[in-house]
Tab-separated table of C-alpha atoms and ligand atoms in Angstrom:
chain	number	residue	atom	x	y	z
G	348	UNK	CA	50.690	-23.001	142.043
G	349	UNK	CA	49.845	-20.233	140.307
G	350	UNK	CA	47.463	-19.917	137.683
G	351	UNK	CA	49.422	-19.360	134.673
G	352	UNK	CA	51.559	-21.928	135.535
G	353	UNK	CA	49.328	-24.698	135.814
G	354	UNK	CA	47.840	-23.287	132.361
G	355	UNK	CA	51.386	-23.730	131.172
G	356	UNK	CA	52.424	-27.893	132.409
G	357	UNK	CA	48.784	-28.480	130.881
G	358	UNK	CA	49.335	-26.600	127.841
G	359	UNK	CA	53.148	-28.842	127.692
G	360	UNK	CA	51.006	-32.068	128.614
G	361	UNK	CA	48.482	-31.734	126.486
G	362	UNK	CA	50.923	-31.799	123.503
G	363	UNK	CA	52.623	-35.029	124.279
G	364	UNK	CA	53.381	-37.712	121.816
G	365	UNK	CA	53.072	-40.346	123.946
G	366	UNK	CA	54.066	-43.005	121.331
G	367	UNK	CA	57.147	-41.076	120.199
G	368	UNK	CA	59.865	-42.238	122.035
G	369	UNK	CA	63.841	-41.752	121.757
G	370	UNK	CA	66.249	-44.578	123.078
G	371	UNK	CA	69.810	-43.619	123.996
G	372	UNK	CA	72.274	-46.439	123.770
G	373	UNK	CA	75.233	-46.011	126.094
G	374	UNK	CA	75.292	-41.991	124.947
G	375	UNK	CA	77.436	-41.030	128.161
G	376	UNK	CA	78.441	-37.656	127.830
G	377	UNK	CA	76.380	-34.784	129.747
G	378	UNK	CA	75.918	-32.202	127.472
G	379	UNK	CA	74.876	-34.177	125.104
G	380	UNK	CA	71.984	-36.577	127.344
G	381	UNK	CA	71.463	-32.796	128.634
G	382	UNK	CA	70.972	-31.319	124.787
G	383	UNK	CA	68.523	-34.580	124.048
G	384	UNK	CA	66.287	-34.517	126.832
G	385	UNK	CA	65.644	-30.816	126.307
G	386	UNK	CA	65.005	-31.346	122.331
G	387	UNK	CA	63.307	-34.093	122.843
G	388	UNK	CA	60.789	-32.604	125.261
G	389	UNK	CA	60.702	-29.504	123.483
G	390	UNK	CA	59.159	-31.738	120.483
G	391	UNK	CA	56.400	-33.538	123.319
G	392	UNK	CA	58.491	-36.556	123.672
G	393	UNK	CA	57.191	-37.918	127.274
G	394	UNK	CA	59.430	-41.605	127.055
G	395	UNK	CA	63.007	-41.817	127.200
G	396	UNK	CA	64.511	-45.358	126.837
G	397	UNK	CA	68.090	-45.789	128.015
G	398	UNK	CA	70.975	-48.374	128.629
G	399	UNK	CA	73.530	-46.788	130.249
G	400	UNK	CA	77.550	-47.009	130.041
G	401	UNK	CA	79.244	-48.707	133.011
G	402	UNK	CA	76.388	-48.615	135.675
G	403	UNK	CA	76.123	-44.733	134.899
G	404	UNK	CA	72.920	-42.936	135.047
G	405	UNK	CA	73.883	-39.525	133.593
G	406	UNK	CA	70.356	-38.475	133.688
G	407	UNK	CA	69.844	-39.700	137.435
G	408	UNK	CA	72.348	-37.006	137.954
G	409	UNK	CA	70.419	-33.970	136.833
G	410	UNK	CA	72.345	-32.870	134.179
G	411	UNK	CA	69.063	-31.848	132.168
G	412	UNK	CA	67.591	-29.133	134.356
G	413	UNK	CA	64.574	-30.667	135.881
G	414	UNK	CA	63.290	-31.452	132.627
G	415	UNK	CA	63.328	-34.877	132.985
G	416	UNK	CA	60.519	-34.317	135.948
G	417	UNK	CA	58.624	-33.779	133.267
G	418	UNK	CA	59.052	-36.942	130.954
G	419	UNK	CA	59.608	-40.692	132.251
G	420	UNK	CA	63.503	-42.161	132.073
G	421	UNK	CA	63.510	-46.229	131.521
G	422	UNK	CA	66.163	-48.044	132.172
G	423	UNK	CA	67.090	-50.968	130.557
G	424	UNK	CA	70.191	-53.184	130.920
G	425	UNK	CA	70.823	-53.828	127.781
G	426	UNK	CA	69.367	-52.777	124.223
G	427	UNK	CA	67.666	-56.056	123.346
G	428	UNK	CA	65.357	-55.579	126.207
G	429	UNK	CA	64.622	-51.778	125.425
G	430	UNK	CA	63.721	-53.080	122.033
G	431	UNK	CA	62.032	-55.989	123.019
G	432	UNK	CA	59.770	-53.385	125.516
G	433	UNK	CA	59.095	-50.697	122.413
G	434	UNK	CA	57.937	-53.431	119.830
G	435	UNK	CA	55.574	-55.026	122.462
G	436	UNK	CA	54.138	-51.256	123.003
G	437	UNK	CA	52.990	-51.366	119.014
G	438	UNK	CA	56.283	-49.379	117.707
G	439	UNK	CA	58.094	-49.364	114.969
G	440	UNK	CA	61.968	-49.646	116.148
G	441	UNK	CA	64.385	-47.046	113.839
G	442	UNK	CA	68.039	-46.791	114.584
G	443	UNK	CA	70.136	-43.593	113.384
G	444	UNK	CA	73.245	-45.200	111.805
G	445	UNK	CA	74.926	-44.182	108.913
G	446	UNK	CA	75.227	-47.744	106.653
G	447	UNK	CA	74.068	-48.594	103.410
G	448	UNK	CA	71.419	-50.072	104.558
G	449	UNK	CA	69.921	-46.762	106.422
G	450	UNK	CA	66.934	-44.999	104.303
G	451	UNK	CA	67.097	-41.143	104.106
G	452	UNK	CA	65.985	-40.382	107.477
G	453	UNK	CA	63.038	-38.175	106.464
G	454	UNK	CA	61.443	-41.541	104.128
G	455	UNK	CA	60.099	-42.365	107.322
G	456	UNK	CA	56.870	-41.922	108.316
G	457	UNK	CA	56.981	-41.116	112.178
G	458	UNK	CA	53.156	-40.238	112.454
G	459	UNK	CA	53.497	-44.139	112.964
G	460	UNK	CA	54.312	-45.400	116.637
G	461	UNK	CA	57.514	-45.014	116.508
G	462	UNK	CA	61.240	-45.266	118.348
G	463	UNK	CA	64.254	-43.871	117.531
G	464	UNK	CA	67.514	-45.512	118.869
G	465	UNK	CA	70.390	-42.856	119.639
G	466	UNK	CA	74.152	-44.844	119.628
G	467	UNK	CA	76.957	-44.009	121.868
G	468	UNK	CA	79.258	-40.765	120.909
G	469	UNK	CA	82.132	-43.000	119.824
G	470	UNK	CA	81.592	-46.740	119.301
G	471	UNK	CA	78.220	-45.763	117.214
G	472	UNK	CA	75.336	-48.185	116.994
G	473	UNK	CA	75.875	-51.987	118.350
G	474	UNK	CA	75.487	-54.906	116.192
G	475	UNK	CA	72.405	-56.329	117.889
G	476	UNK	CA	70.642	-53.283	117.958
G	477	UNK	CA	70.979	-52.952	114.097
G	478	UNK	CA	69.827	-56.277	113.858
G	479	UNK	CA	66.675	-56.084	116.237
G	480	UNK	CA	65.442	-52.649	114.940
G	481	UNK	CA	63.118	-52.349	112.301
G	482	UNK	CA	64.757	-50.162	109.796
G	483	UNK	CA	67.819	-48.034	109.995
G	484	UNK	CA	67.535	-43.590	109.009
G	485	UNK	CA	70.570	-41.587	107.852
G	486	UNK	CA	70.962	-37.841	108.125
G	487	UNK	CA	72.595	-37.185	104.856
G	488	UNK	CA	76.111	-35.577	104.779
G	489	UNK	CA	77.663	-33.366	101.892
G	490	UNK	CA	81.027	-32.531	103.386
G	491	UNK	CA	84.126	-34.071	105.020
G	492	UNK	CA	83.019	-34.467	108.182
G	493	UNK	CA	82.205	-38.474	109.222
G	494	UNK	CA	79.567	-38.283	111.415
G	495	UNK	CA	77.519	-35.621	113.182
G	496	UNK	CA	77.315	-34.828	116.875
G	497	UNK	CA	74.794	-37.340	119.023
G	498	UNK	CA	72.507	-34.657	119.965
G	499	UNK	CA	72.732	-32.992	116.645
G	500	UNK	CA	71.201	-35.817	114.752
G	501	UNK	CA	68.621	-36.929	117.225
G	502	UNK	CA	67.240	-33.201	116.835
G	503	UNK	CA	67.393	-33.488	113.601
G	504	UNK	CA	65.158	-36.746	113.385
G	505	UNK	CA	63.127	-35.326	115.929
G	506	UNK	CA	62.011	-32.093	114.608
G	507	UNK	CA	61.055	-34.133	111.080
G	508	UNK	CA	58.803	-36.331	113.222
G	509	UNK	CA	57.511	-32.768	114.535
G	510	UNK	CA	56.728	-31.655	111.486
G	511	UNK	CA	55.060	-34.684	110.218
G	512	UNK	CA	52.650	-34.910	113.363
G	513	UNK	CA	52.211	-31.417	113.022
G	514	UNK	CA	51.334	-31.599	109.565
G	515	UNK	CA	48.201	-34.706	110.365
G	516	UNK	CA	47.284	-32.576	113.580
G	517	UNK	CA	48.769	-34.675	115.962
G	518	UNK	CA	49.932	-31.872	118.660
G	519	UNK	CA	45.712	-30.931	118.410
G	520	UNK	CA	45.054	-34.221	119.761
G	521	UNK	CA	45.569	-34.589	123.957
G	522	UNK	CA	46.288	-38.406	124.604
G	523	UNK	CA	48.227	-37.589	127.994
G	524	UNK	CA	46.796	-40.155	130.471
G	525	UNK	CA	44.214	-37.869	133.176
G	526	UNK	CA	45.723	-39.732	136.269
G	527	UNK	CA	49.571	-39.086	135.027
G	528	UNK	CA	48.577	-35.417	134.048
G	529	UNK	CA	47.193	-34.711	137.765
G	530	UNK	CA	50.278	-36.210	139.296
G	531	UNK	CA	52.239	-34.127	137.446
G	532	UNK	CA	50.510	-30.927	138.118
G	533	UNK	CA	50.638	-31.938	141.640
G	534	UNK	CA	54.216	-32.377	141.627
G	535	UNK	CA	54.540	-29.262	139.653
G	536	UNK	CA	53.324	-27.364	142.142
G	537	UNK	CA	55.876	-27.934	144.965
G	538	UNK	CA	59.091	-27.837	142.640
J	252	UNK	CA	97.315	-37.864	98.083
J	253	UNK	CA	95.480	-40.841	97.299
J	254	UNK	CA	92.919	-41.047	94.074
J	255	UNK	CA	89.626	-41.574	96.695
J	256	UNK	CA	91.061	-39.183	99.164
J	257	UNK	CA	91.236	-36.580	95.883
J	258	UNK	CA	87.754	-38.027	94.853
J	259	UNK	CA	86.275	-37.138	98.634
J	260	UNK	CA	87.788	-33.967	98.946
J	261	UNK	CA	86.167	-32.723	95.287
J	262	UNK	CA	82.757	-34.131	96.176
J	263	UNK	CA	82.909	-32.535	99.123
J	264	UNK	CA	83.658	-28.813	97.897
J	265	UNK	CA	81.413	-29.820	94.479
J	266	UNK	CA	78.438	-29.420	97.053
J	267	UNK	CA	79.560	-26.358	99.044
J	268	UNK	CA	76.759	-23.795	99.536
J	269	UNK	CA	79.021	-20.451	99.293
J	270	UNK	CA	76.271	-18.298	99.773
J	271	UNK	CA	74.784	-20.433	103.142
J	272	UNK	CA	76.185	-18.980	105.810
J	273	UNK	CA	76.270	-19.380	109.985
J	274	UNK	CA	76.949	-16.334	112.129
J	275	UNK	CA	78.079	-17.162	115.896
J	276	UNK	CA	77.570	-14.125	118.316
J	277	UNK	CA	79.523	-14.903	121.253
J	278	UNK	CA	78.882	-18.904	121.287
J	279	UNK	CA	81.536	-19.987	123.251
J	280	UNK	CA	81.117	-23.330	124.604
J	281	UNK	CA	83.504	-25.471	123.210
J	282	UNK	CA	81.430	-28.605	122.595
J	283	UNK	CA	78.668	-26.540	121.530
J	284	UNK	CA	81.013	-24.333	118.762
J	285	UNK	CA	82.512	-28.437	117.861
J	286	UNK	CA	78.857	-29.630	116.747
J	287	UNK	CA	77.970	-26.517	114.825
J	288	UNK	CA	81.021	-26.503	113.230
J	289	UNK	CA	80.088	-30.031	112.329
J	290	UNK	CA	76.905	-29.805	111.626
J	291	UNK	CA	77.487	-26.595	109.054
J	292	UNK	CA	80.687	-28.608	107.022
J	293	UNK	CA	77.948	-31.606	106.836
J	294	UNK	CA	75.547	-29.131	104.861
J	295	UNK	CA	77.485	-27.601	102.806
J	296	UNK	CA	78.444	-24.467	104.795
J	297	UNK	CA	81.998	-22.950	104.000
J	298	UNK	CA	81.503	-19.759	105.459
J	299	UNK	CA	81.059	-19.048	109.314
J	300	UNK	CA	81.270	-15.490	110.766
J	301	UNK	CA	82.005	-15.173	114.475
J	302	UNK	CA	82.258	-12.969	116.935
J	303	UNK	CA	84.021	-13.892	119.726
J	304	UNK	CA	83.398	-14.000	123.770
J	305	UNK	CA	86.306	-11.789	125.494
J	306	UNK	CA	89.117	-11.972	123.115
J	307	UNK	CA	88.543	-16.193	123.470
J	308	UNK	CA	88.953	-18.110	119.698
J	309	UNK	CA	87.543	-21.499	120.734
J	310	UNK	CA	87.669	-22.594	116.978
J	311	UNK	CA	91.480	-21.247	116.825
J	312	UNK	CA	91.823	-23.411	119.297
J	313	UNK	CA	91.179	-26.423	117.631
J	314	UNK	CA	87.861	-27.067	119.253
J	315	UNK	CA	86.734	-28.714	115.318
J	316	UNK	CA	88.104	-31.949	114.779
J	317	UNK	CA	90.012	-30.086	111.966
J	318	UNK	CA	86.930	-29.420	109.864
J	319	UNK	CA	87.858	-25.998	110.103
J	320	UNK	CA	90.511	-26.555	107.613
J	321	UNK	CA	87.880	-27.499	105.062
J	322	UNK	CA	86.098	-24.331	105.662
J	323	UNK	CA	86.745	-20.409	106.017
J	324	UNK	CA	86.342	-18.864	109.698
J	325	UNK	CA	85.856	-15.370	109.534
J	326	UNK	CA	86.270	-13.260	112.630
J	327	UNK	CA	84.616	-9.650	113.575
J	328	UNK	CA	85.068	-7.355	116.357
J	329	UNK	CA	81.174	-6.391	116.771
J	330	UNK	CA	78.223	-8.286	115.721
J	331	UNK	CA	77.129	-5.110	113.656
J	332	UNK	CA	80.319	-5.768	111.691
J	333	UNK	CA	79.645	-9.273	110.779
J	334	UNK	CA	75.894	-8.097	109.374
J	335	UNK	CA	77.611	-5.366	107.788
J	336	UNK	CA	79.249	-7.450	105.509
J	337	UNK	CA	76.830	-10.369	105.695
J	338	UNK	CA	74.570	-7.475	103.925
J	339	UNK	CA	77.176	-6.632	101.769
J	340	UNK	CA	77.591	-9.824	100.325
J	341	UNK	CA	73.815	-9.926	99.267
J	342	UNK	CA	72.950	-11.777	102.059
J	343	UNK	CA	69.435	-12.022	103.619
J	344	UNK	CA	70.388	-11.519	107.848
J	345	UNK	CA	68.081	-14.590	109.794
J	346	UNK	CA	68.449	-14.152	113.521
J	347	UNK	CA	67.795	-17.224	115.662
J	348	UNK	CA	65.535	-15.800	118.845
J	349	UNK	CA	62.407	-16.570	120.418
J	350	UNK	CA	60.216	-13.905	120.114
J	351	UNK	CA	56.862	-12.947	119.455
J	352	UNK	CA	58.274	-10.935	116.182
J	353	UNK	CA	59.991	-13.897	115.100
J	354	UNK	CA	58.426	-16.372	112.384
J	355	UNK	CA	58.530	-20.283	112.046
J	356	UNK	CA	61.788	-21.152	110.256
J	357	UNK	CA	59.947	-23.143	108.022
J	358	UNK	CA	58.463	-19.881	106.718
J	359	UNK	CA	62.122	-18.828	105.079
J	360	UNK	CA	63.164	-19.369	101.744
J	361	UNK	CA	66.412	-20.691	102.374
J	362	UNK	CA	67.237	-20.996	98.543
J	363	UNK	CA	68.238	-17.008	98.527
J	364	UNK	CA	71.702	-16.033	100.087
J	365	UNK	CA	71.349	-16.725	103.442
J	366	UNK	CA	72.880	-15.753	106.786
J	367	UNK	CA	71.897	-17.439	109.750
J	368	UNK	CA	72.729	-15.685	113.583
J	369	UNK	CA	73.002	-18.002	116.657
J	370	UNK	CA	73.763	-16.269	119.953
J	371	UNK	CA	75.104	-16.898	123.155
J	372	UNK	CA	74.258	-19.625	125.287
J	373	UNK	CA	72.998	-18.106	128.118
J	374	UNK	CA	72.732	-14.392	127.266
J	375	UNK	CA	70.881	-15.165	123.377
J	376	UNK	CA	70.672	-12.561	120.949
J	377	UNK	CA	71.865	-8.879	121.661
J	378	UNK	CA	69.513	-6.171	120.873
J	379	UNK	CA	72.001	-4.743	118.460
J	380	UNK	CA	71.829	-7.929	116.565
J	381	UNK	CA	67.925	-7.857	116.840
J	382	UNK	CA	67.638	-4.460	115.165
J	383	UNK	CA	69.810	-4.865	112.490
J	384	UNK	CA	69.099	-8.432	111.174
J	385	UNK	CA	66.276	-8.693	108.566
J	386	UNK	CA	63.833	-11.233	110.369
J	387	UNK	CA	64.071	-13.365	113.708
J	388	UNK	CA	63.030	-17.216	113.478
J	389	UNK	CA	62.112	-19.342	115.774
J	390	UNK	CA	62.341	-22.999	116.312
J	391	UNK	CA	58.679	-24.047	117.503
J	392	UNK	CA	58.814	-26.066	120.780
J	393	UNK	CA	55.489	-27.497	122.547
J	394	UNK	CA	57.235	-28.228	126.120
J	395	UNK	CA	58.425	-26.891	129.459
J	396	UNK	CA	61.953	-26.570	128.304
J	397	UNK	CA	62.429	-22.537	127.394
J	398	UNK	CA	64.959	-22.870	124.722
J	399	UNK	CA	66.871	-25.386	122.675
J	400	UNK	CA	70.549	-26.027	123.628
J	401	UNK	CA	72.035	-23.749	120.426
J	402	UNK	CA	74.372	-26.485	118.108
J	403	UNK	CA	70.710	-28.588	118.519
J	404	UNK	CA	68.781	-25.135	117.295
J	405	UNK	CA	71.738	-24.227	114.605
J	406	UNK	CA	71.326	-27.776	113.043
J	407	UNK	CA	67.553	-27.805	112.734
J	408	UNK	CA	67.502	-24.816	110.900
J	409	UNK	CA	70.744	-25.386	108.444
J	410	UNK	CA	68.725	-29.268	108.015
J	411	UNK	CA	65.507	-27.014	106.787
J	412	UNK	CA	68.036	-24.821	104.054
J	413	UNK	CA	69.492	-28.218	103.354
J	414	UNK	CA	66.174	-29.798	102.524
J	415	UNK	CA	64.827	-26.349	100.518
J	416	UNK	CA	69.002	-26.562	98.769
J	417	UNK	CA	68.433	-29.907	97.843
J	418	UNK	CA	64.621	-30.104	96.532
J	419	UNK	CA	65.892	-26.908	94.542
J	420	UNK	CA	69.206	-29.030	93.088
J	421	UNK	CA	71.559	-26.454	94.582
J	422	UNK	CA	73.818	-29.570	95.801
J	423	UNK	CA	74.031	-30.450	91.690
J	424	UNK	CA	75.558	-27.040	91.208
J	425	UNK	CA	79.164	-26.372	91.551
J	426	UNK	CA	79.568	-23.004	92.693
J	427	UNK	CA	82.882	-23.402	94.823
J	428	UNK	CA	85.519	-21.139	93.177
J	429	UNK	CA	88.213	-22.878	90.979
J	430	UNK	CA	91.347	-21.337	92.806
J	431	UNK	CA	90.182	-22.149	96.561
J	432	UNK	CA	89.533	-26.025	94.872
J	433	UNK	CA	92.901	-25.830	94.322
J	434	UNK	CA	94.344	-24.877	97.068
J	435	UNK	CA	92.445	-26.784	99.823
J	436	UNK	CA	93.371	-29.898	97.416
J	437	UNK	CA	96.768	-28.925	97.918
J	438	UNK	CA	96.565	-28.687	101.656
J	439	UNK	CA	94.418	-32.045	101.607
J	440	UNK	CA	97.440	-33.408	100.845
J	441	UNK	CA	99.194	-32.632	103.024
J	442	UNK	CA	97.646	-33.267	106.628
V	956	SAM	C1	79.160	-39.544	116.604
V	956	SAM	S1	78.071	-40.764	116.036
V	956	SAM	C2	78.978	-42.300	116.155
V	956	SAM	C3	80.050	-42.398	115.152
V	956	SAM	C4	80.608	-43.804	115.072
V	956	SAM	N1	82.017	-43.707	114.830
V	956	SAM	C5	79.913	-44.571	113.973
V	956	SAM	O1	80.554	-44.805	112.937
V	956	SAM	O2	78.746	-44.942	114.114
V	956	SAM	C6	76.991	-41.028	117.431
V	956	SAM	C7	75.585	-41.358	117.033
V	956	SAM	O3	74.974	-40.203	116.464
V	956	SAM	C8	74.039	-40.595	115.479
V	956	SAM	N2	74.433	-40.007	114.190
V	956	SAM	C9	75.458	-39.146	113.975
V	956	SAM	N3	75.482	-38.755	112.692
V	956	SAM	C10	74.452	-39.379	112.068
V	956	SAM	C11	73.941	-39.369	110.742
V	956	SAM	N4	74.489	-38.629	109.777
V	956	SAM	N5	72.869	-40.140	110.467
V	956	SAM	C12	72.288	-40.877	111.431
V	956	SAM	N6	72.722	-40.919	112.698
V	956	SAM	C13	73.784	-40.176	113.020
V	956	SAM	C14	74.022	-42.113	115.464
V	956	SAM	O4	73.016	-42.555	116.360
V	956	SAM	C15	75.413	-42.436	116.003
V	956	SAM	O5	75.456	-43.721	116.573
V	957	SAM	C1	70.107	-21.392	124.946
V	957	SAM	S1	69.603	-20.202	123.797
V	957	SAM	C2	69.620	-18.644	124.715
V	957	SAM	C3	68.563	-18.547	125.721
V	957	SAM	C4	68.429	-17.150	126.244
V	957	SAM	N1	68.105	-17.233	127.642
V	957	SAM	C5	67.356	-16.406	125.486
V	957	SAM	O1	66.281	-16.181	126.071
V	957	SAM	O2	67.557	-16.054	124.338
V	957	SAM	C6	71.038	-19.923	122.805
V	957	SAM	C7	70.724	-19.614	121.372
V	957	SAM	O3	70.187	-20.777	120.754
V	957	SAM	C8	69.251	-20.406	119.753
V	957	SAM	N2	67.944	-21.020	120.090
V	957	SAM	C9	67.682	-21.873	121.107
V	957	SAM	N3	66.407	-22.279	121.072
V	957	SAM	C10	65.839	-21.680	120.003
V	957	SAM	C11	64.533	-21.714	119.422
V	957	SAM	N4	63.558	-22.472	119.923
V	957	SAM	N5	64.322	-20.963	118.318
V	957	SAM	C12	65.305	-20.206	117.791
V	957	SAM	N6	66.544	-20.138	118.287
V	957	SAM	C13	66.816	-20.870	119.381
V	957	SAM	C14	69.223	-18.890	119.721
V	957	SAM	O4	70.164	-18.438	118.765
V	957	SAM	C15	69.693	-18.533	121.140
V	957	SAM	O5	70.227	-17.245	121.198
């Protein structure tokens, strides 16, 4: 490996938010698990959470460029257990659904622990998630349009939690586990 | 037309942001132009300038969800055209590109008239665009992942001028023009 590039996955690594985490609900379609995992690791997201539609594993597949080498995918079969697995890791559980019951999404202070449940492109958030999670966000909306695009809102939530940990000097702070970071590097260096 | 149908479609235009607007250089992907389009009609936008990838129209092609009905597409042959009247209009030029000239996009004041460029997926930004805009921003990211996927980098910028709109009570302003009301109600109608 050369030196600028192990400079650059320690650089990434030591910026993690290792208690940020996104869960994807049944989101199916590739560009958009593709457009999330990119975001979200673009904003030091290292945990994905996912239950998948009909035994799929879009992310298995590669359809997000070999980023996903670089955070950890958990399955879950269904979203009671990812929730059950985020609350025992000291989170607080938010769902993105648009109810009126959902708080402005940037009310939320994601310097917190914190989870944020994605919902599938067309059937939308599940009735037990809604119930299990902690507190439901909305993106507000000003035109005609219902609802906005998956990938759209979760980078929308996202880069406010960015901005918030950037704000209390959260991406200062390296909290990426030494025994993950070397395997990392080490895999990073035979792509 | 029903009274709440009416009701929706006034709101809707009551909180249009004439002088917010998004400029697509050659996007052509049609899930990608279907979430900006989105994403832009949820904000407020009514105005998107395009220039299109070899003679394709993917938003004449119905690409939208019909939310293009509720808005104006305008189309140009060169990108230098579309600043040219971007300019005209009193418009400050904001090219979306990752460079080292380019500032945070949290650093704009998104309150003036604004004109936002997003480029092609794979080529980005053309150095014709470059020169003539007034100011690149950039959408921090603290990863591995080079660049954002570009309806996820379009709607975290248009969310900033939506927050800076909104603190500054521009969506309590009706600035949408009496005789366009009209005739969108007209064709709201009439679906
Ligand atoms: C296309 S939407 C699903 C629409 C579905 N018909 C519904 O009513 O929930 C897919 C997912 O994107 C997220 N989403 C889209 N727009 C949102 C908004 N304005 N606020 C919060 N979440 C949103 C939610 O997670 C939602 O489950
Ligand atoms: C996938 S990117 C293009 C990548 C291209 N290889 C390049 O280097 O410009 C497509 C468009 O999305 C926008 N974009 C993506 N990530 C961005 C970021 N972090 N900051 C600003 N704009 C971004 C820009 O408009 C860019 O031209």
């Amino acid at each position: 490996m050369t030196p600028e590039r192990n400079q650059r996955i320690r650089a990434a690594l030591a910026h993690r938010q290792v208690d940020l985490a996104v869960c994807l609900d049944r989101v199916h379609k590739t560009h958009n698990l593709s457009a999330i995992i990119r975001t979200a690791e673009a904003v030091g997201v290292h945990h994905v959470h996912a239950v998948w539609m009909d035994q799929q594993s879009g992310l298995r597949k590669g359809t997000s460029m070999g980023t996903h080498n670089w955070m950890q995918i958990h399955d879950h079969p269904h979203i009671e257990d990812a929730i059950d697995t985020l609350r025992a890791e000291g989170k607080q559980v938010l769902i993105s659904h648009m109810s009126d019951k959902a708080v402005d999404f940037r009310e939320v202070d994601y310097t917190r622990p914190t989870a944020i449940i994605m919902s599938q492109e067309r059937l939308g958030a599940c009735e037990e998630a809604i119930a299990a999670a902690d507190q439901q966000i909305v993106v507000p909306m000003a035109g005609m349009v219902e609802s906005l695009n998956v990938s759209v809102a979760t980078a929308i939530v996202l880069y406010e939690a960015q901005r918030q940990r950037q704000l209390a000097g959260m991406y200062q702070q390296d909290n990426f586990p030494e025994q993950e970071k070397q395997r990392l590097l080490f895999l990073g260096g035979y792509p």
